[in-house]
Each structure stands twice: as structure tokens, then as C-alpha cells.
Coordinates of C-alpha atoms in Angstrom, one line a residue:
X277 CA 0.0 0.0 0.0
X278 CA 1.1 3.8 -0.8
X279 CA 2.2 5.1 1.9
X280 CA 0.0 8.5 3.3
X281 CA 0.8 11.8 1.7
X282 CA 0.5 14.7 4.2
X283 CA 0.3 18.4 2.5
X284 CA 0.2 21.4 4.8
X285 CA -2.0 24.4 3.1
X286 CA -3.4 27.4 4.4
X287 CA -6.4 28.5 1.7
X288 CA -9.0 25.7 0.2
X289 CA -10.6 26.3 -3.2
X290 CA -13.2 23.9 -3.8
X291 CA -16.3 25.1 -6.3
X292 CA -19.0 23.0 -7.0
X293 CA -19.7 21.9 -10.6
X294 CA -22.4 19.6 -12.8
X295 CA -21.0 16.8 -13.3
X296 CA -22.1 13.1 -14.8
X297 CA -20.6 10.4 -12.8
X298 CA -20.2 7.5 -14.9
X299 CA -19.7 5.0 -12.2
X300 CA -22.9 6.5 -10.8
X301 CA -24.8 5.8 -14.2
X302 CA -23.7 2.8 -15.9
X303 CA -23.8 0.3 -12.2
X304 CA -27.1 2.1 -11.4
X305 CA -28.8 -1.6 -10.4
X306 CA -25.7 -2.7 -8.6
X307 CA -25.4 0.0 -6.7
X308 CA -29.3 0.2 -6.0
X309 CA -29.2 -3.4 -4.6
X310 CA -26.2 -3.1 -2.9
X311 CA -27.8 0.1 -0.9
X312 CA -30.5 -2.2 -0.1
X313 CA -28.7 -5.1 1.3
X314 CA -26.7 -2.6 3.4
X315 CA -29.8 -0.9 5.0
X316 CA -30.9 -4.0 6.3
X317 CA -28.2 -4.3 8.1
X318 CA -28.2 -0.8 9.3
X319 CA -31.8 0.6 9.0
X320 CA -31.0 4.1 10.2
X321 CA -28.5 4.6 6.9
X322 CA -30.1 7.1 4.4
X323 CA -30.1 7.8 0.4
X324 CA -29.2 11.6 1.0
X325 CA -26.6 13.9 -1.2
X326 CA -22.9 14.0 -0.9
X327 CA -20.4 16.0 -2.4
X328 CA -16.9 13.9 -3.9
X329 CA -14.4 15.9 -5.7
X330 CA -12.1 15.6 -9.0
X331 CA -9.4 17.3 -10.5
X332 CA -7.1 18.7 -7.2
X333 CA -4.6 21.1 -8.1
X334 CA -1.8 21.6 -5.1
X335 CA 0.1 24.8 -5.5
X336 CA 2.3 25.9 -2.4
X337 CA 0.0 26.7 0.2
X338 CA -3.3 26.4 -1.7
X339 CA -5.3 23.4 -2.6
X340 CA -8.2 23.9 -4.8
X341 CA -10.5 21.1 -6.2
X342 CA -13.6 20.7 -8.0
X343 CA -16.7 19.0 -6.3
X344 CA -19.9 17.3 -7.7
X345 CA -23.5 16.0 -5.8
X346 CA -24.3 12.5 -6.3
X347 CA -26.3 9.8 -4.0
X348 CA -25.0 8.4 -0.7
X349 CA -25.9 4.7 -2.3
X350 CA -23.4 5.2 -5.1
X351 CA -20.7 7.0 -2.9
X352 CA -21.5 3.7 -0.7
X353 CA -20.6 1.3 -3.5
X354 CA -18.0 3.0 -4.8
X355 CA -16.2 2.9 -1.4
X356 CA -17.3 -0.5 -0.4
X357 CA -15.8 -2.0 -3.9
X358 CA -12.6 -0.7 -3.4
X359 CA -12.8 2.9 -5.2
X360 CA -13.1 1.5 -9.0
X361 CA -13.1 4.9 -10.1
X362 CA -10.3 6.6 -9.1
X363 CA -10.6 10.1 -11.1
X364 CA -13.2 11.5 -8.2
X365 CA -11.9 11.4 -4.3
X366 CA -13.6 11.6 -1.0
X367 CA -12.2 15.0 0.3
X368 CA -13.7 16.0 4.0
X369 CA -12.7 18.1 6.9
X370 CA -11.6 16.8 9.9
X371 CA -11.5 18.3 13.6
X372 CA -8.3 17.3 15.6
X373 CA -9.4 18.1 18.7
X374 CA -6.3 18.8 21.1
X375 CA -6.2 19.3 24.7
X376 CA -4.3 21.2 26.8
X377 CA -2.2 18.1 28.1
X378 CA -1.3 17.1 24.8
X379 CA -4.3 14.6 23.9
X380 CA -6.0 13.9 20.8
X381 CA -10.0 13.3 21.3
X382 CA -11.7 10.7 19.4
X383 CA -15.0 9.0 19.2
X384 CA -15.8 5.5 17.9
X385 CA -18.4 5.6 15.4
X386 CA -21.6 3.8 17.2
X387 CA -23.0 0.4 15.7
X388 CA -26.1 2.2 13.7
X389 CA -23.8 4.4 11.9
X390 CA -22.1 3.4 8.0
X391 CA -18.9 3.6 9.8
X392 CA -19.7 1.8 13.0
X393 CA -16.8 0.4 15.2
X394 CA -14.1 3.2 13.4
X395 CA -12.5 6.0 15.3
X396 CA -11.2 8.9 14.2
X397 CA -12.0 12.7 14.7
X398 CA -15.2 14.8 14.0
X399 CA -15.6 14.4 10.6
X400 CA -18.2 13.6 7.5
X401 CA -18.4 13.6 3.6
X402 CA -19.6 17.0 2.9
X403 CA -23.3 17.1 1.7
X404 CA -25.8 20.1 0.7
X405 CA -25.5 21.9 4.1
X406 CA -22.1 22.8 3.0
X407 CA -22.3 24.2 -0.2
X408 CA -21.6 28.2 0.2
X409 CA -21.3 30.4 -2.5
X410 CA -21.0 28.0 -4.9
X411 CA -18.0 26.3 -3.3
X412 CA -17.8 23.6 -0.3
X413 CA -17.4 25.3 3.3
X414 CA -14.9 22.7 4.6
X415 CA -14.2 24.9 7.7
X416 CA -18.2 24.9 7.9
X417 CA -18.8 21.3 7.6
X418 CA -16.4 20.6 10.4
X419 CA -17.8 22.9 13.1
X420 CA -21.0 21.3 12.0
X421 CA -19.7 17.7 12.8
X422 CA -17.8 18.8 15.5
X423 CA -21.1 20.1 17.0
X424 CA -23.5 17.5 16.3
X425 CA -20.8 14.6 17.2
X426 CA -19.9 16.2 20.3
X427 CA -21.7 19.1 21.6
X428 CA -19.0 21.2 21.2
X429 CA -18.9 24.5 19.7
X430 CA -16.9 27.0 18.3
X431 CA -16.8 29.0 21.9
X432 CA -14.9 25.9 23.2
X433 CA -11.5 25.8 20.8
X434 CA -9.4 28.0 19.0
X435 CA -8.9 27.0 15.3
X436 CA -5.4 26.4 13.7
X437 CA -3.9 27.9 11.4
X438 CA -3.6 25.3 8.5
X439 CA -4.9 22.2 7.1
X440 CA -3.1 18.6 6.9
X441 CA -4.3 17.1 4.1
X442 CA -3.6 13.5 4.1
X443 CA -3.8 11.8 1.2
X444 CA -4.6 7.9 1.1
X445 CA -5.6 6.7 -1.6
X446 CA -8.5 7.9 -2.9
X447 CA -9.3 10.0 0.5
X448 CA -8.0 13.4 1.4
X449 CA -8.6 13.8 4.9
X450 CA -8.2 18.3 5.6
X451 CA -7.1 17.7 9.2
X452 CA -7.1 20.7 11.1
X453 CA -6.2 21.2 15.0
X454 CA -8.6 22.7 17.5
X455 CA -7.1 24.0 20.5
X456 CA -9.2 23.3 23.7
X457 CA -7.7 24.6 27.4
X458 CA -8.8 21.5 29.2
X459 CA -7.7 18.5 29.7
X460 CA -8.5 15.2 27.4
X461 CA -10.0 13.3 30.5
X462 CA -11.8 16.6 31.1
X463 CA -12.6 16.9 27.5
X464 CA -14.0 13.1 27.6
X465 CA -16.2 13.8 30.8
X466 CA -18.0 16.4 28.9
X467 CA -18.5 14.5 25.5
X468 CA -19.7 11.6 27.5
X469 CA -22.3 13.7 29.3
X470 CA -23.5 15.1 26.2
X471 CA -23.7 11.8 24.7
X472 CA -25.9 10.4 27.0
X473 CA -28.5 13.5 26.9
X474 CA -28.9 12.0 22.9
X475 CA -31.4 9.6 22.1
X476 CA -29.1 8.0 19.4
X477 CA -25.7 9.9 19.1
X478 CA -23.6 9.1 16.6
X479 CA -20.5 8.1 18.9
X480 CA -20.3 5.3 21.6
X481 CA -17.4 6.2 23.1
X482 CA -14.2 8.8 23.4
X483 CA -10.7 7.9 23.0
X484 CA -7.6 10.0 24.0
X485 CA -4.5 9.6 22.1
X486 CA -1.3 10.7 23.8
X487 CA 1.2 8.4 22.5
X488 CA 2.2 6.2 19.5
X489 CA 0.7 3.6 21.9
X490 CA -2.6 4.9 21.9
X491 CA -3.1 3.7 18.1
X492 CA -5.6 1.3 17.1
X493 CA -6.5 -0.5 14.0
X494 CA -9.9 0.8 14.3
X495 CA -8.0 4.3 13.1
X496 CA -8.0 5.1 9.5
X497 CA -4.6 5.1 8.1
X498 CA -5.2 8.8 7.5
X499 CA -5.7 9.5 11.1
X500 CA -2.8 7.5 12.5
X501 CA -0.4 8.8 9.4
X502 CA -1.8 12.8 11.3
X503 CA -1.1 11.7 14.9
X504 CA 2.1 10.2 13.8
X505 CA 3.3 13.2 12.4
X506 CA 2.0 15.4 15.4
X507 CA 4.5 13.1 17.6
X508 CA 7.6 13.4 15.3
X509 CA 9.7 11.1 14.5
X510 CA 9.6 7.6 16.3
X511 CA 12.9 7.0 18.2
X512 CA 15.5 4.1 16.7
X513 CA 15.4 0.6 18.5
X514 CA 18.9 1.2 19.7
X515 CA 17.9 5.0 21.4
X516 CA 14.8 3.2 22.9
X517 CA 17.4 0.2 24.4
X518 CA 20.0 3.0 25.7
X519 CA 16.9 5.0 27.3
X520 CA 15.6 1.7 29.1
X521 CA 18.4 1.0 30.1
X522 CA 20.7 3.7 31.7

């Protein structure tokens, strides 16, 4: 597997345009009855509107991208069969939440969600809500998730100055870092309690990440590849022997 690619920008450019998928088209019934199969298992999934995106153009600090609507069903599919199409990309914000002591909050998606036993930031494939001015709000879309996820709003971090994008594939995860002046087990406490005032949240647990140790395979690779970075490099087995043994 490709290893991650992680891009630091400050400005996003990404404008909505018409466009035809093909996949979308041409594997309509195959995608229609593979919806169907997968809402029986998860009844609470819905046909709504996403946005993917096409043609991303990196220049120093800037990233810009075109985006298109289509149907969750086929966006579904095309993930589920191992991206066939691999001229569009699923390009979403997430929020790195970070706490004064140096953790990273999480929350494991719960079992009625499309991504149910995963954990990884606030996050979620950009839909209709964040379309403004013709162009996808990514900085919008993740105060939204942050919010609905966790109860958390904009009053409770300070935003960073840039965007990670991590590139896996055909995902490009914009990462960026909210500052909160609490602590993660204070940070958890509060999530949980909000949690539990929801009849069906989206999360059943938090996870702090303080350490390399802290990493899961339930973590995308585009989340660990983030963290990994955040913690530098990874000491060499002979620096780890000489510190454990002085």
C-alpha cells in the first residue's frame, strides 16, 4: 500500500460543478441493490446527497479542487468495492481536537452508523448543508460535525492555522487542529455527558491519544499517518534500548 501523503495548506478552493458520474450511471442496479442489502443491516442509513471531488490542483499553500453532488448509495458502492473509479476522491474536513495536556479526542463511530466500530476525529463527507457560495465550506462542515458529534462549539477551541491534508488513496482527509484549554479526561467527561443526553448519538465512546501507543487498528490510516506526524519522529530501536536501560 502507498504510503500517506500529508500536504500542509493554508487556503482551500473547492467550487461545485455539474458533473455526470459515470460509475454513478452505468452500475445504477448494482449500486441500488447493494444500498438495499446494506440498509438491512443498518436501517438508520439514508439515500441523502454528498459532495466527492475531481481534479485537485496543489500549489504551495493552496489546494483547490472541484466537487460534484451524487447519492450516498453510489458513494456507498463506490467505497465498499474498493474505489473502481479513481478520477473522483472523497475530500472531508476533519477536527483534531487537542487538549491542553497534549491529547488527541476521538469517538468511535456507534453500531447504527455506516462507519460503525471506526474512530477517528469529527468528521463527515460534505453534503448540501455545505455548499456556500457555490463552493464547499470545509471549515463549515467541520464545526457542523464537531457540534452534532460532540456538543461542542466554536466557543470551546481555537482554530489552527492550516490544514493537513492527508492523502490515502483515494481520500484526502483536511485535518485541522482545535485548541481546547482543558484536559482530554476533562474533555471526555463532557462529551460523554452530552452523549448520553442523545437519544441515538452518533458516537459510543471517546478515546484520548497521547502516544504512538494509543493507536488502534480501528484508526484510518489517514488519522494515525496525522497523529504520527504530530508526535515526530519515532525513536530508533537502539535509542529506545539506551533509554531503558541507563
Amino acid at each position: 500500500m502507498t504510503p500517506p501523503e500529508i500536504h500542509r495548506v493554508t487556503t482551500l478552493d473547492l467550487k461545485v460543478r455539474t458533473f455526470a458520474w459515470s460509475f454513478a450511471q452505468t452500475r445504477r442496479g448494482e449500486i441500488e441493490a447493494h444500498f438495499a442489502e446494506r440498509q438491512r443491516e443498518r436501517p438508520e442509513i439514508w439515500n441523502g446527497r454528498v459532495l466527492l471531488g475531481r481534479n485537485a490542483v496543489r500549489a504551495g499553500d493552496h489546494l483547490g479542487a472541484e466537487y460534484f453532488v451524487t447519492d450516498f448509495a453510489s458513494f456507498l458502492a463506490w467505497r465498499d468495492w474498493g474505489f473502481p473509479d479513481m478520477s473522483v476522491f472523497n475530500g472531508f474536513g476533519m477536527g483534531a481536537l487537542h487538549c491542553a495536556d497534549d491529547a488527541f479526542v476521538m469517538g468511535e463511530m456507534a453500531g447504527h452508523t455506516a462507519n460503525a466500530g471506526r474512530i477517528y476525529f469529527p468528521s463527515g463527507t460534505p453534503d448540501l448543508d455545505d455548499i456556500d457560495g457555490g463552493a464547499v465550506d470545509i471549515e463549515g462542515s467541520v464545526a457542523r460535525e464537531v457540534e452534532e458529534e460532540t456538543g461542542l462549539t466554536p466557543a470551546d477551541y481555537q482554530v489552527g492555522a492550516h490544514w493537513d491534508c492527508v492523502v490515502t488513496g483515494a481520500s484526502v482527509a483536511m485535518i485541522r487542529i482545535l485548541h481546547a484549554d482543558i484536559s482530554g479526561e476533562a474533555m471526555r467527561k463532557r462529551i460523554e455527558a452530552n452523549l448520553a443526553r442523545q437519544s441515538e448519538p452518533e458516537l459510543s465512546a471517546i478515546h484520548l491519544v497521547r502516544g504512538r501507543s494509543d493507536l488502534t487498528a480501528a484508526m484510518p490510516r489517514f488519522v494515525t499517518a496525522f497523529i504520527e506526524q504530530e508526535l515526530g519522529p519515532q525513536p530508533s530501536p537502539s535509542l529506545r534500548a539506551k533509554r531503558s536501560n541507563p
